mmCIF file of C-alpha atoms in Angstrom:
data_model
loop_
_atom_site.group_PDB
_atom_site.id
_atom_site.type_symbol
_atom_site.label_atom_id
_atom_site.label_comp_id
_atom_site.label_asym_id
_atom_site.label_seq_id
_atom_site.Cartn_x
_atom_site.Cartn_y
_atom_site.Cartn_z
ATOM 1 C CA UNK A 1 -23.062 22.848 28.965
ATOM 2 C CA UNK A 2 -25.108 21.751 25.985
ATOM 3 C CA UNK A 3 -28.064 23.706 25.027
ATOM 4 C CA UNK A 4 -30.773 21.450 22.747
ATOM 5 C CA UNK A 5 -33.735 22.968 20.810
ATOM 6 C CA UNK A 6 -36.607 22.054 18.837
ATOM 7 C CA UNK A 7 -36.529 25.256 16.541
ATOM 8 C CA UNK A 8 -36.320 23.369 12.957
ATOM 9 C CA UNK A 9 -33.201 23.999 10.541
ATOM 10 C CA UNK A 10 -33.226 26.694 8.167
ATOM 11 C CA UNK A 11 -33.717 25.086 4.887
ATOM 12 C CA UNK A 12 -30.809 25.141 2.822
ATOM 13 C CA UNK A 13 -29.426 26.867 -0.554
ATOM 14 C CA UNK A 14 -28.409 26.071 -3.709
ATOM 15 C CA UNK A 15 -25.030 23.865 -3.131
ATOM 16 C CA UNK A 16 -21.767 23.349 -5.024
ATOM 17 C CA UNK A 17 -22.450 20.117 -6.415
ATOM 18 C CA UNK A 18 -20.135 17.360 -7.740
ATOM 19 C CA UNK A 19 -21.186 13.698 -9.187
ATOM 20 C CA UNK A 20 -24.192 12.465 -10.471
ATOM 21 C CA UNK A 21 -27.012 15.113 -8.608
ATOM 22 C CA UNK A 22 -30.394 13.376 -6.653
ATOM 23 C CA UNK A 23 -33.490 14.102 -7.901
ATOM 24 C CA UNK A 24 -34.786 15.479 -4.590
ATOM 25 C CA UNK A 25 -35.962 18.997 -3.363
ATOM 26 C CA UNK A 26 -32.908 21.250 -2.483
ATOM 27 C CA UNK A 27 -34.201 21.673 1.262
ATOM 28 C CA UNK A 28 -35.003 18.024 2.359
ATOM 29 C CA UNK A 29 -32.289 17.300 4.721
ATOM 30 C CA UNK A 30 -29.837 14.409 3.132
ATOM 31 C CA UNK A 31 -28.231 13.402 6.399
ATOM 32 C CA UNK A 32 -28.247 13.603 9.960
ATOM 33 C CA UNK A 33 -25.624 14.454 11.762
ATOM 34 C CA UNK A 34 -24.857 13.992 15.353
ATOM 35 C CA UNK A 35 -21.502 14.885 17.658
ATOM 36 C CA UNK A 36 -20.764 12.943 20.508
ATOM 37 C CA UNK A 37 -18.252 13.812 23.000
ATOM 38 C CA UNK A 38 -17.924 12.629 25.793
ATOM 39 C CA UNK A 39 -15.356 14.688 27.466
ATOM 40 C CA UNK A 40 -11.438 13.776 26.809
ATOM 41 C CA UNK A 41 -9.329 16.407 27.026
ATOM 42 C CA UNK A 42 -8.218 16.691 23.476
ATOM 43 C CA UNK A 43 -6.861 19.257 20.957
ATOM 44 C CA UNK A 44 -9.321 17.872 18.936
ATOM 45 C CA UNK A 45 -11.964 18.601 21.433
ATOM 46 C CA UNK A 46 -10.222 22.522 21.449
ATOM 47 C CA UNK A 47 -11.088 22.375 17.643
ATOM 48 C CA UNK A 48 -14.274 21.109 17.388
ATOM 49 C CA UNK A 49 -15.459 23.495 20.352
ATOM 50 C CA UNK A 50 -13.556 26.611 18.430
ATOM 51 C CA UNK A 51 -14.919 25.890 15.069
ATOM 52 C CA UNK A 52 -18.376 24.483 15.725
ATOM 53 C CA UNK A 53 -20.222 27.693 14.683
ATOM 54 C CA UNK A 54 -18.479 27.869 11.802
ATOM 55 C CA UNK A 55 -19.438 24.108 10.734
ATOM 56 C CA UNK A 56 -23.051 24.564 11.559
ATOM 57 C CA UNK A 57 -23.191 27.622 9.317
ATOM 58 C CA UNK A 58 -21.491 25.675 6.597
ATOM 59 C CA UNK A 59 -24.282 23.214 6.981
ATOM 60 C CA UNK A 60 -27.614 24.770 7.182
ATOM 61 C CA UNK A 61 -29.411 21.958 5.483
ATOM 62 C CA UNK A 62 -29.536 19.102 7.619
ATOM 63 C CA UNK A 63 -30.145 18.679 11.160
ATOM 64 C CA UNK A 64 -27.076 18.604 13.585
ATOM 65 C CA UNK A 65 -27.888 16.298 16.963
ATOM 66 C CA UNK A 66 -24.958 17.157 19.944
ATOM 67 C CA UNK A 67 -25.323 14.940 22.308
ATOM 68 C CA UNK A 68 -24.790 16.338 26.293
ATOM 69 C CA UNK A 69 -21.844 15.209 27.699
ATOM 70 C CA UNK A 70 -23.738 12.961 29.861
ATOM 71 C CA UNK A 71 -25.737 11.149 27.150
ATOM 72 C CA UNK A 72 -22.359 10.985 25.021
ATOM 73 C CA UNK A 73 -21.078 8.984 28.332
ATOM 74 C CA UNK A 74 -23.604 7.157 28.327
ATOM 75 C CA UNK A 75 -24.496 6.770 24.858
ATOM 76 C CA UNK A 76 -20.198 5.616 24.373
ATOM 77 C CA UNK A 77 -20.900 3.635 27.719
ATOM 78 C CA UNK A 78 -23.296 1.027 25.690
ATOM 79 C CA UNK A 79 -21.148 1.599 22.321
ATOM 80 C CA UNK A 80 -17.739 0.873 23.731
ATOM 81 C CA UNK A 81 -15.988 0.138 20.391
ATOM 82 C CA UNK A 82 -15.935 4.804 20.540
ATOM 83 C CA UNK A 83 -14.193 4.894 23.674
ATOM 84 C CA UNK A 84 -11.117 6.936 22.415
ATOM 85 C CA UNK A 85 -12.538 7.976 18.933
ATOM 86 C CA UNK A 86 -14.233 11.125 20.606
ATOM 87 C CA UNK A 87 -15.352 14.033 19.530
ATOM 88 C CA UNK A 88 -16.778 11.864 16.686
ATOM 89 C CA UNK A 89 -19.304 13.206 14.088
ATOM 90 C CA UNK A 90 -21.160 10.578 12.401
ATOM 91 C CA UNK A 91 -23.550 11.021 9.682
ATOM 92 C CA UNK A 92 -26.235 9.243 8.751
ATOM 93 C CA UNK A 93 -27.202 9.234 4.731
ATOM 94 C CA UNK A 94 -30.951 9.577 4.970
ATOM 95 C CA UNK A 95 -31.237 8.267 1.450
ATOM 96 C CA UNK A 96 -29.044 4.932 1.959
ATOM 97 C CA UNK A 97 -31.334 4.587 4.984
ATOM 98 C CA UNK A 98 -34.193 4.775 3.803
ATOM 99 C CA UNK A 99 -33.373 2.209 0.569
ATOM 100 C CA UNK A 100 -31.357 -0.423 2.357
ATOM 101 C CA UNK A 101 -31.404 0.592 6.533
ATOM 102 C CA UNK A 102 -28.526 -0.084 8.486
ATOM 103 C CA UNK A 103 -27.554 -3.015 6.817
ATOM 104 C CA UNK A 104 -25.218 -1.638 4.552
ATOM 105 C CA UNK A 105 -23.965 1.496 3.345
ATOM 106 C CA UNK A 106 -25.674 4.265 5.567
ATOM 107 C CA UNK A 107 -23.033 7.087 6.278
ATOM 108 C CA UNK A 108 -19.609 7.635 7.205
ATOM 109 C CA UNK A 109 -18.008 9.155 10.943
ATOM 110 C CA UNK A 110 -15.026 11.269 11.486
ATOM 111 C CA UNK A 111 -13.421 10.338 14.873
ATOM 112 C CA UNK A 112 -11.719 13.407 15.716
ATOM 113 C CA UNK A 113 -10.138 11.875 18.859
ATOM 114 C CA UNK A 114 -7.823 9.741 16.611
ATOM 115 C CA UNK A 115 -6.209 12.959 15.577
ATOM 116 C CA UNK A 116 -2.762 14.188 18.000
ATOM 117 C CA UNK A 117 -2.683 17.705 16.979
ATOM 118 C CA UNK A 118 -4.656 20.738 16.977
ATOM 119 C CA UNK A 119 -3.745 21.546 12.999
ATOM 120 C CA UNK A 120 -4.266 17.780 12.187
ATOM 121 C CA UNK A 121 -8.098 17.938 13.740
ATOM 122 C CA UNK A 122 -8.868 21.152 12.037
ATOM 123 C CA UNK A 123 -8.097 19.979 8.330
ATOM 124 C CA UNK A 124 -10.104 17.064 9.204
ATOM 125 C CA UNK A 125 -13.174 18.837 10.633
ATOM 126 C CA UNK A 126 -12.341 21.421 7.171
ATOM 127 C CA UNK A 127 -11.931 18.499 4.753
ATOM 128 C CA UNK A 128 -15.613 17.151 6.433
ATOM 129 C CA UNK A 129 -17.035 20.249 6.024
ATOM 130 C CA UNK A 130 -16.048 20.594 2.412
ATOM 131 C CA UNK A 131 -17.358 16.681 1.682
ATOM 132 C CA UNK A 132 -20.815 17.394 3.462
ATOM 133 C CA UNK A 133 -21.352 20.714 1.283
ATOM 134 C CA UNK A 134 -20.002 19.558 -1.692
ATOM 135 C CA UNK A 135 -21.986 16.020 -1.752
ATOM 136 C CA UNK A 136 -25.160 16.829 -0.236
ATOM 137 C CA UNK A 137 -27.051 15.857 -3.344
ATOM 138 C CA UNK A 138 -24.783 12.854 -4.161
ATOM 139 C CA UNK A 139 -26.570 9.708 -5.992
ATOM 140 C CA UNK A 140 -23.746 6.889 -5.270
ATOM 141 C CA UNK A 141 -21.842 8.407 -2.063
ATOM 142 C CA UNK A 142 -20.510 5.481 -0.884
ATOM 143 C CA UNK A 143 -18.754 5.081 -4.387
ATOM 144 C CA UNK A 144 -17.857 8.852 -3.978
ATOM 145 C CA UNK A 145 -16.200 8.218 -0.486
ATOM 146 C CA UNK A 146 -14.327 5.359 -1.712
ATOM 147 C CA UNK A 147 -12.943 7.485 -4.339
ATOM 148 C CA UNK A 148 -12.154 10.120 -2.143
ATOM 149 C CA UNK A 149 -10.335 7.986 -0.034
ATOM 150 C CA UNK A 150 -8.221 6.104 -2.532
ATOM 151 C CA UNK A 151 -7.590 9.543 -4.473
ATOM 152 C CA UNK A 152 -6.637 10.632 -1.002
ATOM 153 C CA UNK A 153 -4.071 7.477 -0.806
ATOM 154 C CA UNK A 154 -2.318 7.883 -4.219
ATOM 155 C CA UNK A 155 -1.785 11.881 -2.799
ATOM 156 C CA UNK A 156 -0.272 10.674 -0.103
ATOM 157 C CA UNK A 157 2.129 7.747 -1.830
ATOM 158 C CA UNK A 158 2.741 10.808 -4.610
ATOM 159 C CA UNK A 159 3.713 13.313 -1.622
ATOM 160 C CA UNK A 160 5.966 10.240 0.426
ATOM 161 C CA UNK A 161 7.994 9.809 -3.624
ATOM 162 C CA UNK A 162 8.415 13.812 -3.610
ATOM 163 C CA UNK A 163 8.873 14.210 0.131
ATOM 164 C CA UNK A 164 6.622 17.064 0.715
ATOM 165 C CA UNK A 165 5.500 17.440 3.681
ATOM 166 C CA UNK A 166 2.797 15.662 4.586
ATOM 167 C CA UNK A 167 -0.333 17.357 4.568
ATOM 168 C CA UNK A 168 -3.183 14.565 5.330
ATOM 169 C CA UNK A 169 -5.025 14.038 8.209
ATOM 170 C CA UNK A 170 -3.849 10.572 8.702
ATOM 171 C CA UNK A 171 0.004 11.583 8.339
ATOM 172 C CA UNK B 1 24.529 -10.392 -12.216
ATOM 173 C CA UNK B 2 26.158 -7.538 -9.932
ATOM 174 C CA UNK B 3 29.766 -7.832 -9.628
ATOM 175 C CA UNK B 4 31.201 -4.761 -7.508
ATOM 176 C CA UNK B 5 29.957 -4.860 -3.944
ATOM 177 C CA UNK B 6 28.785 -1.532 -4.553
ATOM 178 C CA UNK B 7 25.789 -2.817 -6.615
ATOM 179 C CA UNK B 8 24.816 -4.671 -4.272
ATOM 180 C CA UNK B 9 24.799 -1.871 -1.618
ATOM 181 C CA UNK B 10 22.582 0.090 -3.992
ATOM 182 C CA UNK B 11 19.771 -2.679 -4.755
ATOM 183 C CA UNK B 12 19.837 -2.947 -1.163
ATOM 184 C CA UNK B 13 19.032 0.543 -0.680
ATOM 185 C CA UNK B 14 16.323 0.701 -3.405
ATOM 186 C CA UNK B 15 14.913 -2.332 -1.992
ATOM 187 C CA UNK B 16 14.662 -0.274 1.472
ATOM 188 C CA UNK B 17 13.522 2.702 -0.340
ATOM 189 C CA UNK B 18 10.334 0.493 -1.899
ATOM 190 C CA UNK B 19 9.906 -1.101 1.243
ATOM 191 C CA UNK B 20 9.885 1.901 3.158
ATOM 192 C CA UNK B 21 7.154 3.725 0.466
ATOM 193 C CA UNK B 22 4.920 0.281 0.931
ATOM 194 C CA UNK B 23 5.037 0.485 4.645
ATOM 195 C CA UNK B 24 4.179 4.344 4.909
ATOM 196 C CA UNK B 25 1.433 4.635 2.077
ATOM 197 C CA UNK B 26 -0.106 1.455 3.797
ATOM 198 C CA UNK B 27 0.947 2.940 7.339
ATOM 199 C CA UNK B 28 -1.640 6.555 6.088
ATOM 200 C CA UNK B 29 -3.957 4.397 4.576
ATOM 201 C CA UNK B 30 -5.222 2.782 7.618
ATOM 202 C CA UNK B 31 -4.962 5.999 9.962
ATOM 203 C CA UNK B 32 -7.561 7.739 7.179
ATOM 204 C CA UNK B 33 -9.699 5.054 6.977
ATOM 205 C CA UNK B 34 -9.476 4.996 11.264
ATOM 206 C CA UNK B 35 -10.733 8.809 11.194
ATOM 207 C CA UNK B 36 -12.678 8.654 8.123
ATOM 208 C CA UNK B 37 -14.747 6.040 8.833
ATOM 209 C CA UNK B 38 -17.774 4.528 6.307
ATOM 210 C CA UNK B 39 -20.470 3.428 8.328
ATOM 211 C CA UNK B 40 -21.839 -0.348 7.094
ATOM 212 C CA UNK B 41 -23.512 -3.299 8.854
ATOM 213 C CA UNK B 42 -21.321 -3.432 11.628
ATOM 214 C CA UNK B 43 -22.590 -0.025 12.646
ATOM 215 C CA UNK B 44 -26.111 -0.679 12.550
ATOM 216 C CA UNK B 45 -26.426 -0.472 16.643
ATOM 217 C CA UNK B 46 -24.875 2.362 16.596
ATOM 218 C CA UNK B 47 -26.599 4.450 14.105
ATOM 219 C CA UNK B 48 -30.064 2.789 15.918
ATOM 220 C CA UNK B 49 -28.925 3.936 19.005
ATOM 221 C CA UNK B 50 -28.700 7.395 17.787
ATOM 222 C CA UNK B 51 -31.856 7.284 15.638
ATOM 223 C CA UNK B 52 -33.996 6.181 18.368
ATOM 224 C CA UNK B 53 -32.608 9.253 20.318
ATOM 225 C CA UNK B 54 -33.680 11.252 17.720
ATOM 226 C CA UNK B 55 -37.152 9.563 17.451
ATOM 227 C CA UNK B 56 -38.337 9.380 20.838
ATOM 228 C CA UNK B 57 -37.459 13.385 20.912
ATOM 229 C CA UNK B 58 -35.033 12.525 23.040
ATOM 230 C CA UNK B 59 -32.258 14.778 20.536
ATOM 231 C CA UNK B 60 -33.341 17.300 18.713
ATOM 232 C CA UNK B 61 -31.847 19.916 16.036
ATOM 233 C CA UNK B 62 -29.050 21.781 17.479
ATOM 234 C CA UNK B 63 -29.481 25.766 17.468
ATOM 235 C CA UNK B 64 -26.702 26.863 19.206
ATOM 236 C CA UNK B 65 -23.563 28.204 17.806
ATOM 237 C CA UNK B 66 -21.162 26.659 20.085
ATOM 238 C CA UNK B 67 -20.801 23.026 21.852
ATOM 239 C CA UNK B 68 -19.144 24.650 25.016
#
C-alpha cells in the first residue's frame, strides 16, 4: 500500500556535476519524477520495491510522485502505449518544460518492466540514479542523453568485438 | 580473385562475423533506447496526464522510504 504526503522535499546539496552547469539555485528542484506501477509481477518490480529507499536518498532534490497502484491502473488504463513497460520512472525536466512544454524535449523514462532479470533491472535503476545525480544541473540534457546513449552503443559494439560479457542493460 | 575454396570459406565467415556484429550492436541499440526512453512530442499526454495529477494535488511528494 502506497503512503502519499504533502511534507515538502528536503532541499538538496552540492552535486557532482558534469557538462555545461545551469545558472539556477542548487535547491530548486530540476525535475519531477514520478513511478508508476501498476502491479505485474516482475523482478523488476522486486528491484524497484528493494531499492526504492535507497534511490530516494540518492535524490533528495526533486520531488518523487508514486502513483497508488490503483491510479497507476488507471492512469496506464488511459495511456495504453505503458501497458508492459511497468514499473516505469519518468522524469520530467522542469527546465525544458518550462522553455518549450511538452512539445519537444521534456525528459526521459526508464521502463523497468522491459528488463527480464533481477541484475539487469538493478544496473538500470543504478545507472538512473547515477544520470539524475550527476546531471541535475545540466544546460543541454537532451544533447547529454544522446551522448550517453550513443557512448553507451559504441561500449557495447567494443564489448560484442572483445566478447566480454555483456554488461548493459539492454544486453 | 580467390582461388582455393578455402578463401572463399573464410570471406564467408568474415562476412558472417560483420553481419553478426551489425545485427547485435543494432539488436542493443534498440532494447536501450526501449528502456531508456527520451520523452518528446509524442509524450506530451502523458507527461500532462501526470502534471495535472500533480497540480490538482491529486500527487504529491513522496515521503516514504519504501513503495511496498
Amino acid at each position: 500500500m502506497l503512503q502519499q504526503s504533502g511534507v515538502a522535499e528536503p532541499p538538496s546539496h552540492a552535486e557532482q556535476l558534469t557538462g555545461p552547469i545551469a545558472e539556477e539555485p542548487l535547491d530548486a528542484p530540476r525535475f519531477q519524477i514520478f513511478v508508476i506501477d501498476a502491479g505485474w509481477h516482475s523482478p523488476a518490480r522486486k528491484v524497484l520495491h528493494e531499492n526504492f529507499a535507497m534511490l530516494r536518498s540518492l535524490q533528495t532534490g526533486d520531488p518523487i510522485y508514486v502513483l497508488s497502484s490503483e491510479k497507476s491502473l488507471e492512469f496506464t488504463r488511459r495511456h495504453p502505449s505503458l501497458i508492459g513497460k511497468g514499473p516505469v520512472i519518468a522524469v520530467h525536466d522542469l527546465n525544458a518544460l518550462r522553455e518549450a512544454g511538452t512539445g519537444g524535449f521534456h525528459g526521459f523514462r526508464l521502463c523497468l518492466g522491459l528488463l527480464r532479470s533481477e541484475d539487469q533491472a538493478l544496473l538500470a535503476l543504478q545507472l538512473f540514479a547515477r544520470f539524475l545525480a550527476t546531471h541535475r544541473r545540466s544546460v543541454d540534457l537532451e544533447a547529454e542523453i544522446r551522448r550517453n546513449l550513443r557512448r553507451e552503443g559504441i561500449v557495447g559494439a567494443i564489448e560484442i568485438i572483445l566478447h566480454h560479457e555483456p554488461r548493459e542493460i539492454g544486453a | 580473385m580467390p582461388e582455393r575454396w578455402t578463401d572463399y570459406l573464410t570471406i564467408f565467415m568474415s562476412a558472417l562475423a560483420v553481419g553478426y556484429m551489425v545485427y547485435e550492436i543494432d539488436r542493443r541499440r534498440r532494447k536501450l533506447h526501449e528502456v531508456f526512453d527520451v520523452l518528446g512530442g509524442q509524450d506530451a499526454e502523458v507527461t500532462e496526464g501526470l502534471a495535472s495529477m500533480v497540480e490538482n494535488g491529486e500527487l504529491r511528494p513522496y515521503t516514504g522510504a519504501t513503495v511496498a
